[in-house]
Amino acid sequence: MAPDAVHSIERLRRARFAVAAVFCVHGAVTGSFATRIPWIQEHAGVSAGQLGLALAFPALGASLAMPLAGAVSHRFGARTALRGLLALWTLSLTLPSLAPNVWGLCAVLFVYGATAGMSDVAMNALGVETENRLGKSIMSSLHGMWSAGALIGSAAGTVAAHLGGDARLHHLIAALVLTALGLLFCQGVLDVHSTPDAEAPPRFSLPPKSALIIGAVGFCAVFAEGASLDWSAVYLRDELGSSAGLAAASTTAFALTMTLARLAGDRVVDRFGAVRTVRVGGAVATLGGVLVVLAPHAAVAMAGFGLIGLGVAVVVPLAFAAAGRSGPNPSQAIAGVATITYTSGLIAPSAIGGIADVTSLVFSFGLVTLLALGLVVGAGVLRPGDRKATSTPTPDGAPAKTSGPVGG
């Protein structure tokens, strides 16, 4: 192999590790915030109902801001855009703990969600581009790194909470550290620019049709994930009479299952393909839902929740990858899929609770089981197609120009 080609491959490998580290930083912000929500609630003096209202604002901010990410990347280039958007996201971690009341909390969580959504789209678009140039699946492990970052952030937050630390100081230190790490890691990602004749994407637009179809599959997976993550402990406690410790352990086990499955998912996808992987995953998640609904005791329900996590783990990464190859504007398609999945994550917990109030939690997870079955039916829309649709490295180490974005 020519030296220039070897250099190009090494550069792509470094870019892969760099974007993986960016995903980890992004997840660490979420984990750091989540563990201090009780402190933030007490400091802002808000009730449980007011807190529930405020926690809807991150998803609202993300959904409205995500379409902007494509325009920012088009104007400044993917690396510069990611560097700026990720820094805004990490620094926004300082805002929630400063909120004086419920309305201030809603406002800062809107900003927090908006920066989260834009940086999410930018890093996923770069992840798809890196995957395309490498010619093998990496999106599952990237999302696994996000989950790992969330676990790291939550672990640090748990220690800070246990020590009785002020969340304002904790989040300031975490924000500064994560911002520095984010800026460092962004130096290694691909520097992708639009071709000179490429039309700038609109600042706001409806998701393309392809994104709606792909997003529907992602919706099913995220709904099952959100329902299981937020309600598994309650299900074990209320429906099966489990202790508080065992119920809490089920949530931790579910999150850990998701993380491990995503980290290992790329090898499975490369061997069996995206469609077959999602179909089998949907079948596994459906079996898990059946076990939850029919569980006579806690061990069976915990196994069921584990199977749900295992079955849906790689769906969202594959949905982003499919969106990035579904048309001439990857960022716009990824933003559309991200908006749909964020919406699913927003409505899942409240929908499960609302249905349970009218019927029961068992009936609610019957609905989750049906949505998991939808993954088996809809998996075909995640067919990856030809990865050469964007950019591929050439022997001289420069990316080949095509109709998609090109890098330097």
mmCIF file of C-alpha atoms in Angstrom:
data_model
loop_
_atom_site.group_PDB
_atom_site.id
_atom_site.type_symbol
_atom_site.label_atom_id
_atom_site.label_comp_id
_atom_site.label_asym_id
_atom_site.label_seq_id
_atom_site.Cartn_x
_atom_site.Cartn_y
_atom_site.Cartn_z
ATOM 1 C CA MET A 1 0.000 0.000 0.000
ATOM 2 C CA ALA A 2 1.309 3.462 -0.890
ATOM 3 C CA PRO A 3 2.542 5.595 2.051
ATOM 4 C CA ASP A 4 -0.062 8.282 1.325
ATOM 5 C CA ALA A 5 -2.846 5.709 1.442
ATOM 6 C CA VAL A 6 -1.565 4.345 4.754
ATOM 7 C CA HIS A 7 -1.452 7.900 6.110
ATOM 8 C CA SER A 8 -5.036 8.477 4.973
ATOM 9 C CA ILE A 9 -6.254 5.330 6.720
ATOM 10 C CA GLU A 10 -4.449 6.284 9.928
ATOM 11 C CA ARG A 11 -6.005 9.739 9.753
ATOM 12 C CA LEU A 12 -9.470 8.183 9.451
ATOM 13 C CA ARG A 13 -8.807 5.943 12.447
ATOM 14 C CA ARG A 14 -7.756 8.956 14.502
ATOM 15 C CA ALA A 15 -10.889 10.762 13.348
ATOM 16 C CA ARG A 16 -12.979 7.806 14.499
ATOM 17 C CA PHE A 17 -11.464 7.879 17.985
ATOM 18 C CA ALA A 18 -11.845 11.658 18.131
ATOM 19 C CA VAL A 19 -15.538 11.641 17.257
ATOM 20 C CA ALA A 20 -16.090 8.768 19.713
ATOM 21 C CA ALA A 21 -14.523 10.908 22.443
ATOM 22 C CA VAL A 22 -16.842 13.777 21.442
ATOM 23 C CA PHE A 23 -19.841 11.478 21.906
ATOM 24 C CA CYS A 24 -18.517 10.556 25.354
ATOM 25 C CA VAL A 25 -18.181 14.229 26.334
ATOM 26 C CA HIS A 26 -21.707 14.945 25.099
ATOM 27 C CA GLY A 27 -23.117 12.101 27.183
ATOM 28 C CA ALA A 28 -21.176 13.174 30.274
ATOM 29 C CA VAL A 29 -23.023 16.504 30.295
ATOM 30 C CA THR A 30 -26.368 14.702 30.396
ATOM 31 C CA GLY A 31 -25.226 12.385 33.184
ATOM 32 C CA SER A 32 -23.836 15.292 35.201
ATOM 33 C CA PHE A 33 -27.122 17.172 34.975
ATOM 34 C CA ALA A 34 -29.450 14.246 35.692
ATOM 35 C CA THR A 35 -27.888 13.347 39.029
ATOM 36 C CA ARG A 36 -28.326 16.881 40.421
ATOM 37 C CA ILE A 37 -31.972 17.359 39.458
ATOM 38 C CA PRO A 38 -33.120 16.940 43.101
ATOM 39 C CA TRP A 39 -30.701 19.706 44.184
ATOM 40 C CA ILE A 40 -31.883 21.945 41.336
ATOM 41 C CA GLN A 41 -35.522 21.298 42.251
ATOM 42 C CA GLU A 42 -34.918 22.242 45.884
ATOM 43 C CA HIS A 43 -32.819 25.302 45.016
ATOM 44 C CA ALA A 44 -35.424 26.632 42.565
ATOM 45 C CA GLY A 45 -38.274 25.839 44.975
ATOM 46 C CA VAL A 46 -40.407 24.003 42.417
ATOM 47 C CA SER A 47 -42.972 21.280 43.011
ATOM 48 C CA ALA A 48 -42.910 17.875 41.361
ATOM 49 C CA GLY A 49 -45.505 19.030 38.826
ATOM 50 C CA GLN A 50 -43.561 22.197 38.024
ATOM 51 C CA LEU A 51 -40.382 20.159 37.648
ATOM 52 C CA GLY A 52 -42.180 17.874 35.199
ATOM 53 C CA LEU A 53 -43.188 20.935 33.173
ATOM 54 C CA ALA A 54 -39.644 22.314 33.192
ATOM 55 C CA LEU A 55 -38.156 18.984 32.101
ATOM 56 C CA ALA A 56 -40.208 19.147 28.908
ATOM 57 C CA PHE A 57 -38.320 22.265 27.809
ATOM 58 C CA PRO A 58 -34.993 20.591 26.877
ATOM 59 C CA ALA A 59 -36.772 18.442 24.292
ATOM 60 C CA LEU A 60 -38.709 21.477 23.057
ATOM 61 C CA GLY A 61 -35.529 23.517 22.676
ATOM 62 C CA ALA A 62 -33.733 20.651 20.955
ATOM 63 C CA SER A 63 -36.565 20.022 18.505
ATOM 64 C CA LEU A 64 -36.730 23.675 17.453
ATOM 65 C CA ALA A 65 -32.959 24.216 17.215
ATOM 66 C CA MET A 66 -31.868 20.993 15.510
ATOM 67 C CA PRO A 67 -32.615 22.198 11.952
ATOM 68 C CA LEU A 68 -30.142 25.065 12.494
ATOM 69 C CA ALA A 69 -27.208 22.685 12.816
ATOM 70 C CA GLY A 70 -27.086 21.965 9.085
ATOM 71 C CA ALA A 71 -26.893 25.663 8.220
ATOM 72 C CA VAL A 72 -24.136 26.233 10.791
ATOM 73 C CA SER A 73 -22.094 23.299 9.460
ATOM 74 C CA HIS A 74 -22.595 24.467 5.860
ATOM 75 C CA ARG A 75 -21.309 27.957 6.663
ATOM 76 C CA PHE A 76 -18.373 27.183 8.948
ATOM 77 C CA GLY A 77 -17.455 23.588 8.093
ATOM 78 C CA ALA A 78 -18.216 20.525 10.193
ATOM 79 C CA ARG A 79 -15.189 20.697 12.509
ATOM 80 C CA THR A 80 -15.550 24.381 13.381
ATOM 81 C CA ALA A 81 -19.313 24.019 13.770
ATOM 82 C CA LEU A 82 -18.941 21.029 16.089
ATOM 83 C CA ARG A 83 -16.270 22.810 18.127
ATOM 84 C CA GLY A 84 -18.532 25.816 18.718
ATOM 85 C CA LEU A 85 -21.786 23.910 19.247
ATOM 86 C CA LEU A 86 -20.219 21.378 21.606
ATOM 87 C CA ALA A 87 -18.665 24.186 23.676
ATOM 88 C CA LEU A 88 -22.073 25.871 23.955
ATOM 89 C CA TRP A 89 -23.540 22.557 25.123
ATOM 90 C CA THR A 90 -20.880 21.822 27.743
ATOM 91 C CA LEU A 91 -20.990 25.388 29.086
ATOM 92 C CA SER A 92 -24.801 25.299 29.256
ATOM 93 C CA LEU A 93 -24.421 22.726 32.045
ATOM 94 C CA THR A 94 -23.838 25.667 34.400
ATOM 95 C CA LEU A 95 -27.269 27.189 33.743
ATOM 96 C CA PRO A 96 -29.893 24.931 35.398
ATOM 97 C CA SER A 97 -28.392 25.152 38.894
ATOM 98 C CA LEU A 98 -28.590 28.967 38.683
ATOM 99 C CA ALA A 99 -32.356 29.082 38.021
ATOM 100 C CA PRO A 100 -34.186 31.009 40.788
ATOM 101 C CA ASN A 101 -37.710 29.732 40.092
ATOM 102 C CA VAL A 102 -39.791 27.559 37.786
ATOM 103 C CA TRP A 103 -39.923 30.082 34.927
ATOM 104 C CA GLY A 104 -36.185 30.666 35.063
ATOM 105 C CA LEU A 105 -35.691 26.909 35.070
ATOM 106 C CA CYS A 106 -37.908 26.509 31.999
ATOM 107 C CA ALA A 107 -35.947 29.232 30.186
ATOM 108 C CA VAL A 108 -32.486 27.847 30.928
ATOM 109 C CA LEU A 109 -33.565 24.269 30.159
ATOM 110 C CA PHE A 110 -34.830 25.479 26.781
ATOM 111 C CA VAL A 111 -31.343 26.863 26.050
ATOM 112 C CA TYR A 112 -29.774 23.712 27.486
ATOM 113 C CA GLY A 113 -31.863 21.555 25.160
ATOM 114 C CA ALA A 114 -31.257 23.754 22.119
ATOM 115 C CA THR A 115 -27.474 23.498 22.459
ATOM 116 C CA ALA A 116 -27.785 19.763 23.124
ATOM 117 C CA GLY A 117 -29.813 19.228 19.960
ATOM 118 C CA MET A 118 -27.584 21.241 17.637
ATOM 119 C CA SER A 119 -24.382 19.627 18.868
ATOM 120 C CA ASP A 120 -26.097 16.225 18.688
ATOM 121 C CA VAL A 121 -26.901 16.694 14.998
ATOM 122 C CA ALA A 122 -23.399 18.008 14.218
ATOM 123 C CA MET A 123 -21.602 15.093 15.877
ATOM 124 C CA ASN A 124 -23.931 12.475 14.367
ATOM 125 C CA ALA A 125 -23.417 13.949 10.889
ATOM 126 C CA LEU A 126 -19.654 13.707 11.382
ATOM 127 C CA GLY A 127 -20.071 10.192 12.734
ATOM 128 C CA VAL A 128 -21.945 9.148 9.589
ATOM 129 C CA GLU A 129 -19.312 10.774 7.362
ATOM 130 C CA THR A 130 -16.521 8.986 9.233
ATOM 131 C CA GLU A 131 -18.386 5.685 8.955
ATOM 132 C CA ASN A 132 -18.869 6.196 5.218
ATOM 133 C CA ARG A 133 -15.178 6.852 4.620
ATOM 134 C CA LEU A 134 -14.086 3.904 6.768
ATOM 135 C CA GLY A 135 -16.520 1.634 4.944
ATOM 136 C CA LYS A 136 -17.690 -0.155 8.090
ATOM 137 C CA SER A 137 -20.235 0.388 10.827
ATOM 138 C CA ILE A 138 -19.206 2.603 13.757
ATOM 139 C CA MET A 139 -22.427 4.404 14.708
ATOM 140 C CA SER A 140 -23.500 1.859 17.313
ATOM 141 C CA SER A 141 -20.220 2.114 19.203
ATOM 142 C CA LEU A 142 -20.355 5.916 18.972
ATOM 143 C CA HIS A 143 -23.724 5.890 20.706
ATOM 144 C CA GLY A 144 -22.288 3.361 23.135
ATOM 145 C CA MET A 145 -19.607 5.912 23.960
ATOM 146 C CA TRP A 146 -22.365 8.472 24.561
ATOM 147 C CA SER A 147 -23.979 6.064 27.034
ATOM 148 C CA ALA A 148 -20.586 5.436 28.657
ATOM 149 C CA GLY A 149 -20.106 9.192 29.009
ATOM 150 C CA ALA A 150 -23.541 9.494 30.617
ATOM 151 C CA LEU A 151 -22.590 6.773 33.111
ATOM 152 C CA ILE A 152 -19.300 8.557 33.903
ATOM 153 C CA GLY A 153 -21.046 11.890 34.355
ATOM 154 C CA SER A 154 -23.738 10.362 36.549
ATOM 155 C CA ALA A 155 -21.136 8.549 38.661
ATOM 156 C CA ALA A 156 -19.274 11.809 39.292
ATOM 157 C CA GLY A 157 -22.571 13.539 40.032
ATOM 158 C CA THR A 158 -23.553 10.807 42.478
ATOM 159 C CA VAL A 159 -20.287 11.308 44.366
ATOM 160 C CA ALA A 160 -20.812 15.084 44.431
ATOM 161 C CA ALA A 161 -24.381 14.657 45.682
ATOM 162 C CA HIS A 162 -23.294 12.134 48.318
ATOM 163 C CA LEU A 163 -20.698 14.619 49.601
ATOM 164 C CA GLY A 164 -23.367 17.325 49.743
ATOM 165 C CA GLY A 165 -21.634 19.494 47.152
ATOM 166 C CA ASP A 166 -23.263 22.624 45.781
ATOM 167 C CA ALA A 167 -24.466 21.817 42.254
ATOM 168 C CA ARG A 168 -23.418 25.279 41.044
ATOM 169 C CA LEU A 169 -19.786 24.567 41.891
ATOM 170 C CA HIS A 170 -20.006 20.953 40.702
ATOM 171 C CA HIS A 171 -21.472 21.954 37.336
ATOM 172 C CA LEU A 172 -19.034 24.842 36.878
ATOM 173 C CA ILE A 173 -16.049 22.528 37.359
ATOM 174 C CA ALA A 174 -17.602 19.817 35.178
ATOM 175 C CA ALA A 175 -18.443 22.332 32.439
ATOM 176 C CA LEU A 176 -14.904 23.726 32.335
ATOM 177 C CA VAL A 177 -13.324 20.268 32.251
ATOM 178 C CA LEU A 178 -15.714 18.943 29.600
ATOM 179 C CA THR A 179 -15.352 22.088 27.483
ATOM 180 C CA ALA A 180 -11.567 21.745 27.496
ATOM 181 C CA LEU A 181 -11.802 18.048 26.605
ATOM 182 C CA GLY A 182 -14.380 18.726 23.899
ATOM 183 C CA LEU A 183 -12.229 21.386 22.232
ATOM 184 C CA LEU A 184 -9.231 19.045 22.377
ATOM 185 C CA PHE A 185 -11.079 16.091 20.849
ATOM 186 C CA CYS A 186 -12.694 18.233 18.132
ATOM 187 C CA GLN A 187 -9.223 18.915 16.749
ATOM 188 C CA GLY A 188 -9.069 15.317 15.534
ATOM 189 C CA VAL A 189 -12.438 14.975 13.778
ATOM 190 C CA LEU A 190 -12.824 15.225 10.005
ATOM 191 C CA ASP A 191 -12.895 18.748 8.616
ATOM 192 C CA VAL A 192 -15.830 18.379 6.241
ATOM 193 C CA HIS A 193 -16.923 21.267 4.011
ATOM 194 C CA SER A 194 -19.742 21.570 1.515
ATOM 195 C CA THR A 195 -18.807 21.750 -2.138
ATOM 196 C CA PRO A 196 -18.608 25.316 -3.492
ATOM 197 C CA ASP A 197 -21.725 24.839 -5.636
ATOM 198 C CA ALA A 198 -23.766 23.207 -2.846
ATOM 199 C CA GLU A 199 -26.928 25.059 -1.899
ATOM 200 C CA ALA A 200 -27.103 26.174 1.727
ATOM 201 C CA PRO A 201 -29.694 24.206 3.709
ATOM 202 C CA PRO A 202 -32.675 26.191 5.021
ATOM 203 C CA ARG A 203 -32.481 27.363 8.623
ATOM 204 C CA PHE A 204 -35.870 25.861 9.359
ATOM 205 C CA SER A 205 -37.648 23.204 7.316
ATOM 206 C CA LEU A 206 -39.841 20.166 7.670
ATOM 207 C CA PRO A 207 -37.960 16.861 7.765
ATOM 208 C CA PRO A 208 -37.641 15.209 4.336
ATOM 209 C CA LYS A 209 -39.954 12.270 3.618
ATOM 210 C CA SER A 210 -37.097 9.792 3.948
ATOM 211 C CA ALA A 211 -36.375 11.098 7.453
ATOM 212 C CA LEU A 212 -40.020 10.693 8.457
ATOM 213 C CA ILE A 213 -40.037 7.028 7.444
ATOM 214 C CA ILE A 214 -36.706 6.279 9.107
ATOM 215 C CA GLY A 215 -37.723 8.353 12.115
ATOM 216 C CA ALA A 216 -40.833 6.218 12.585
ATOM 217 C CA VAL A 217 -38.620 3.190 13.228
ATOM 218 C CA GLY A 218 -36.487 5.247 15.592
ATOM 219 C CA PHE A 219 -39.682 6.404 17.326
ATOM 220 C CA CYS A 220 -40.610 2.799 18.168
ATOM 221 C CA ALA A 221 -37.166 2.094 19.616
ATOM 222 C CA VAL A 222 -36.875 5.298 21.654
ATOM 223 C CA PHE A 223 -40.425 4.919 23.001
ATOM 224 C CA ALA A 224 -39.572 1.418 24.254
ATOM 225 C CA GLU A 225 -36.261 2.677 25.653
ATOM 226 C CA GLY A 226 -37.759 5.696 27.417
ATOM 227 C CA ALA A 227 -40.673 3.717 28.826
ATOM 228 C CA SER A 228 -38.383 1.005 30.193
ATOM 229 C CA LEU A 229 -35.787 3.400 31.584
ATOM 230 C CA ASP A 230 -38.313 5.596 33.417
ATOM 231 C CA TRP A 231 -40.899 3.010 34.431
ATOM 232 C CA SER A 232 -39.058 -0.275 35.009
ATOM 233 C CA ALA A 233 -38.420 0.483 38.684
ATOM 234 C CA VAL A 234 -42.023 1.573 39.217
ATOM 235 C CA TYR A 235 -43.257 -1.553 37.424
ATOM 236 C CA LEU A 236 -41.268 -3.859 39.687
ATOM 237 C CA ARG A 237 -42.350 -2.010 42.816
ATOM 238 C CA ASP A 238 -46.056 -1.554 42.045
ATOM 239 C CA GLU A 239 -46.894 -4.593 39.935
ATOM 240 C CA LEU A 240 -44.575 -7.197 41.473
ATOM 241 C CA GLY A 241 -44.041 -5.903 45.007
ATOM 242 C CA SER A 242 -40.250 -5.621 44.729
ATOM 243 C CA SER A 243 -38.102 -3.752 47.234
ATOM 244 C CA ALA A 244 -36.949 -0.224 46.444
ATOM 245 C CA GLY A 245 -33.345 -1.406 46.062
ATOM 246 C CA LEU A 246 -34.203 -4.181 43.627
ATOM 247 C CA ALA A 247 -36.475 -1.872 41.654
ATOM 248 C CA ALA A 248 -33.708 0.733 41.340
ATOM 249 C CA ALA A 249 -31.234 -1.965 40.301
ATOM 250 C CA SER A 250 -33.458 -2.859 37.356
ATOM 251 C CA THR A 251 -33.036 0.655 35.926
ATOM 252 C CA THR A 252 -29.251 0.544 36.325
ATOM 253 C CA ALA A 253 -29.130 -2.906 34.734
ATOM 254 C CA PHE A 254 -31.215 -1.704 31.803
ATOM 255 C CA ALA A 255 -28.910 1.279 31.159
ATOM 256 C CA LEU A 256 -25.836 -0.948 31.419
ATOM 257 C CA THR A 257 -27.331 -3.463 28.964
ATOM 258 C CA MET A 258 -27.972 -0.665 26.471
ATOM 259 C CA THR A 259 -24.402 0.610 26.779
ATOM 260 C CA LEU A 260 -22.747 -2.780 26.343
ATOM 261 C CA ALA A 261 -25.013 -3.708 23.413
ATOM 262 C CA ARG A 262 -24.163 -0.473 21.607
ATOM 263 C CA LEU A 263 -20.441 -0.859 22.164
ATOM 264 C CA ALA A 264 -20.590 -4.358 20.655
ATOM 265 C CA GLY A 265 -23.214 -3.547 18.024
ATOM 266 C CA ASP A 266 -20.945 -2.541 15.139
ATOM 267 C CA ARG A 267 -19.462 -6.012 14.770
ATOM 268 C CA VAL A 268 -22.946 -7.500 14.637
ATOM 269 C CA VAL A 269 -24.099 -4.945 12.060
ATOM 270 C CA ASP A 270 -21.046 -5.484 9.871
ATOM 271 C CA ARG A 271 -21.564 -9.243 9.945
ATOM 272 C CA PHE A 272 -25.331 -9.480 9.535
ATOM 273 C CA GLY A 273 -26.339 -6.095 8.076
ATOM 274 C CA ALA A 274 -28.516 -3.317 9.481
ATOM 275 C CA VAL A 275 -31.872 -4.746 8.388
ATOM 276 C CA ARG A 276 -31.334 -8.243 9.766
ATOM 277 C CA THR A 277 -29.855 -6.856 12.986
ATOM 278 C CA VAL A 278 -32.863 -4.621 13.618
ATOM 279 C CA ARG A 279 -35.350 -7.370 12.740
ATOM 280 C CA VAL A 280 -33.728 -9.788 15.156
ATOM 281 C CA GLY A 281 -33.403 -6.989 17.719
ATOM 282 C CA GLY A 282 -37.084 -6.177 17.322
ATOM 283 C CA ALA A 283 -37.956 -9.841 17.891
ATOM 284 C CA VAL A 284 -35.754 -9.901 21.010
ATOM 285 C CA ALA A 285 -37.352 -6.692 22.330
ATOM 286 C CA THR A 286 -40.823 -8.096 21.608
ATOM 287 C CA LEU A 287 -39.975 -11.236 23.581
ATOM 288 C CA GLY A 288 -38.747 -8.993 26.382
ATOM 289 C CA GLY A 289 -42.020 -7.078 26.370
ATOM 290 C CA VAL A 290 -43.987 -10.328 26.576
ATOM 291 C CA LEU A 291 -41.887 -11.425 29.562
ATOM 292 C CA VAL A 292 -42.525 -8.097 31.307
ATOM 293 C CA VAL A 293 -46.280 -8.264 30.731
ATOM 294 C CA LEU A 294 -46.571 -11.910 31.838
ATOM 295 C CA ALA A 295 -43.906 -11.824 34.576
ATOM 296 C CA PRO A 296 -44.958 -13.713 37.731
ATOM 297 C CA HIS A 297 -42.058 -12.276 39.749
ATOM 298 C CA ALA A 298 -39.278 -9.691 39.587
ATOM 299 C CA ALA A 299 -36.534 -11.849 38.056
ATOM 300 C CA VAL A 300 -38.604 -12.543 34.939
ATOM 301 C CA ALA A 301 -39.524 -8.858 34.550
ATOM 302 C CA MET A 302 -35.891 -7.796 34.936
ATOM 303 C CA ALA A 303 -34.904 -10.311 32.258
ATOM 304 C CA GLY A 304 -37.650 -8.875 30.056
ATOM 305 C CA PHE A 305 -36.430 -5.307 30.511
ATOM 306 C CA GLY A 306 -32.907 -6.479 29.742
ATOM 307 C CA LEU A 307 -34.095 -8.046 26.487
ATOM 308 C CA ILE A 308 -35.917 -4.840 25.551
ATOM 309 C CA GLY A 309 -32.696 -2.879 26.073
ATOM 310 C CA LEU A 310 -30.686 -5.418 24.127
ATOM 311 C CA GLY A 311 -33.178 -5.425 21.254
ATOM 312 C CA VAL A 312 -33.532 -1.658 20.761
ATOM 313 C CA ALA A 313 -29.930 -0.640 21.563
ATOM 314 C CA VAL A 314 -28.597 -0.280 18.015
ATOM 315 C CA VAL A 315 -31.761 1.003 16.315
ATOM 316 C CA VAL A 316 -31.219 4.738 16.855
ATOM 317 C CA PRO A 317 -27.543 4.690 15.739
ATOM 318 C CA LEU A 318 -28.602 2.803 12.601
ATOM 319 C CA ALA A 319 -31.452 5.264 12.037
ATOM 320 C CA PHE A 320 -28.968 8.166 12.096
ATOM 321 C CA ALA A 321 -26.663 6.292 9.735
ATOM 322 C CA ALA A 322 -29.530 5.553 7.322
ATOM 323 C CA ALA A 323 -30.680 9.187 7.454
ATOM 324 C CA GLY A 324 -27.165 10.403 6.668
ATOM 325 C CA ARG A 325 -27.189 8.354 3.463
ATOM 326 C CA SER A 326 -30.793 8.991 2.471
ATOM 327 C CA GLY A 327 -30.300 12.138 0.398
ATOM 328 C CA PRO A 328 -28.041 15.002 -0.656
ATOM 329 C CA ASN A 329 -28.343 16.849 2.687
ATOM 330 C CA PRO A 330 -27.250 14.532 5.536
ATOM 331 C CA SER A 331 -27.536 17.142 8.298
ATOM 332 C CA GLN A 332 -31.131 17.967 7.378
ATOM 333 C CA ALA A 333 -32.127 14.291 7.305
ATOM 334 C CA ILE A 334 -30.318 13.573 10.583
ATOM 335 C CA ALA A 335 -31.993 16.608 12.177
ATOM 336 C CA GLY A 336 -35.375 15.252 11.055
ATOM 337 C CA VAL A 337 -34.738 11.815 12.539
ATOM 338 C CA ALA A 338 -33.314 13.360 15.720
ATOM 339 C CA THR A 339 -36.389 15.560 16.127
ATOM 340 C CA ILE A 340 -38.702 12.555 15.834
ATOM 341 C CA THR A 341 -36.684 10.456 18.276
ATOM 342 C CA TYR A 342 -36.390 13.328 20.779
ATOM 343 C CA THR A 343 -40.173 13.753 20.567
ATOM 344 C CA SER A 344 -40.612 10.043 21.215
ATOM 345 C CA GLY A 345 -38.348 10.243 24.242
ATOM 346 C CA LEU A 346 -40.369 13.208 25.504
ATOM 347 C CA ILE A 347 -43.817 11.665 25.204
ATOM 348 C CA ALA A 348 -42.993 8.077 26.177
ATOM 349 C CA PRO A 349 -42.815 8.536 29.969
ATOM 350 C CA SER A 350 -45.960 10.668 30.148
ATOM 351 C CA ALA A 351 -47.841 8.422 27.692
ATOM 352 C CA ILE A 352 -47.028 5.328 29.736
ATOM 353 C CA GLY A 353 -48.216 7.094 32.885
ATOM 354 C CA GLY A 354 -51.403 8.360 31.255
ATOM 355 C CA ILE A 355 -52.319 4.951 29.870
ATOM 356 C CA ALA A 356 -51.521 3.341 33.225
ATOM 357 C CA ASP A 357 -53.866 5.766 35.001
ATOM 358 C CA VAL A 358 -56.729 4.689 32.745
ATOM 359 C CA THR A 359 -55.822 0.991 32.556
ATOM 360 C CA SER A 360 -52.664 -0.427 34.184
ATOM 361 C CA LEU A 361 -48.895 -0.504 33.791
ATOM 362 C CA VAL A 362 -49.237 -4.020 32.423
ATOM 363 C CA PHE A 363 -51.426 -2.693 29.605
ATOM 364 C CA SER A 364 -48.959 0.159 29.010
ATOM 365 C CA PHE A 365 -46.129 -2.296 28.439
ATOM 366 C CA GLY A 366 -48.393 -4.257 26.132
ATOM 367 C CA LEU A 367 -48.248 -1.142 23.938
ATOM 368 C CA VAL A 368 -44.446 -1.083 24.269
ATOM 369 C CA THR A 369 -44.408 -4.704 23.101
ATOM 370 C CA LEU A 370 -46.433 -3.810 20.005
ATOM 371 C CA LEU A 371 -44.045 -0.963 19.183
ATOM 372 C CA ALA A 372 -41.114 -3.352 19.550
ATOM 373 C CA LEU A 373 -42.840 -5.633 17.059
ATOM 374 C CA GLY A 374 -42.977 -2.631 14.726
ATOM 375 C CA LEU A 375 -39.185 -2.784 14.498
ATOM 376 C CA VAL A 376 -39.473 -6.200 12.872
ATOM 377 C CA VAL A 377 -41.915 -4.814 10.299
ATOM 378 C CA GLY A 378 -40.115 -1.530 9.592
ATOM 379 C CA ALA A 379 -36.478 -2.658 9.637
ATOM 380 C CA GLY A 380 -36.235 -2.578 5.836
ATOM 381 C CA VAL A 381 -36.128 1.242 5.755
ATOM 382 C CA LEU A 382 -32.726 1.140 7.492
ATOM 383 C CA ARG A 383 -31.099 -0.582 4.540
ATOM 384 C CA PRO A 384 -27.736 1.219 4.385
ATOM 385 C CA GLY A 385 -27.272 1.370 0.626
ATOM 386 C CA ASP A 386 -23.863 2.219 -0.794
ATOM 387 C CA ARG A 387 -21.495 4.008 1.562
ATOM 388 C CA LYS A 388 -19.677 5.647 -1.336
ATOM 389 C CA ALA A 389 -22.587 8.091 -1.598
ATOM 390 C CA THR A 390 -20.619 10.660 0.403
ATOM 391 C CA SER A 391 -16.833 10.735 0.394
ATOM 392 C CA THR A 392 -14.113 8.110 0.253
ATOM 393 C CA PRO A 393 -10.358 8.454 0.706
ATOM 394 C CA THR A 394 -8.266 8.453 -2.438
ATOM 395 C CA PRO A 395 -4.694 7.137 -2.780
ATOM 396 C CA ASP A 396 -3.188 10.559 -2.381
ATOM 397 C CA GLY A 397 -4.867 10.955 0.988
ATOM 398 C CA ALA A 398 -7.382 13.578 -0.104
ATOM 399 C CA PRO A 399 -11.090 12.862 -0.026
ATOM 400 C CA ALA A 400 -12.748 12.275 -3.346
ATOM 401 C CA LYS A 401 -15.259 14.885 -4.385
ATOM 402 C CA THR A 402 -18.800 13.732 -4.914
ATOM 403 C CA SER A 403 -22.260 15.238 -4.738
ATOM 404 C CA GLY A 404 -22.150 15.165 -0.920
ATOM 405 C CA PRO A 405 -19.944 17.052 1.527
ATOM 406 C CA VAL A 406 -16.220 16.863 1.079
ATOM 407 C CA GLY A 407 -13.438 17.320 3.569
ATOM 408 C CA GLY A 408 -9.957 18.641 3.789
#
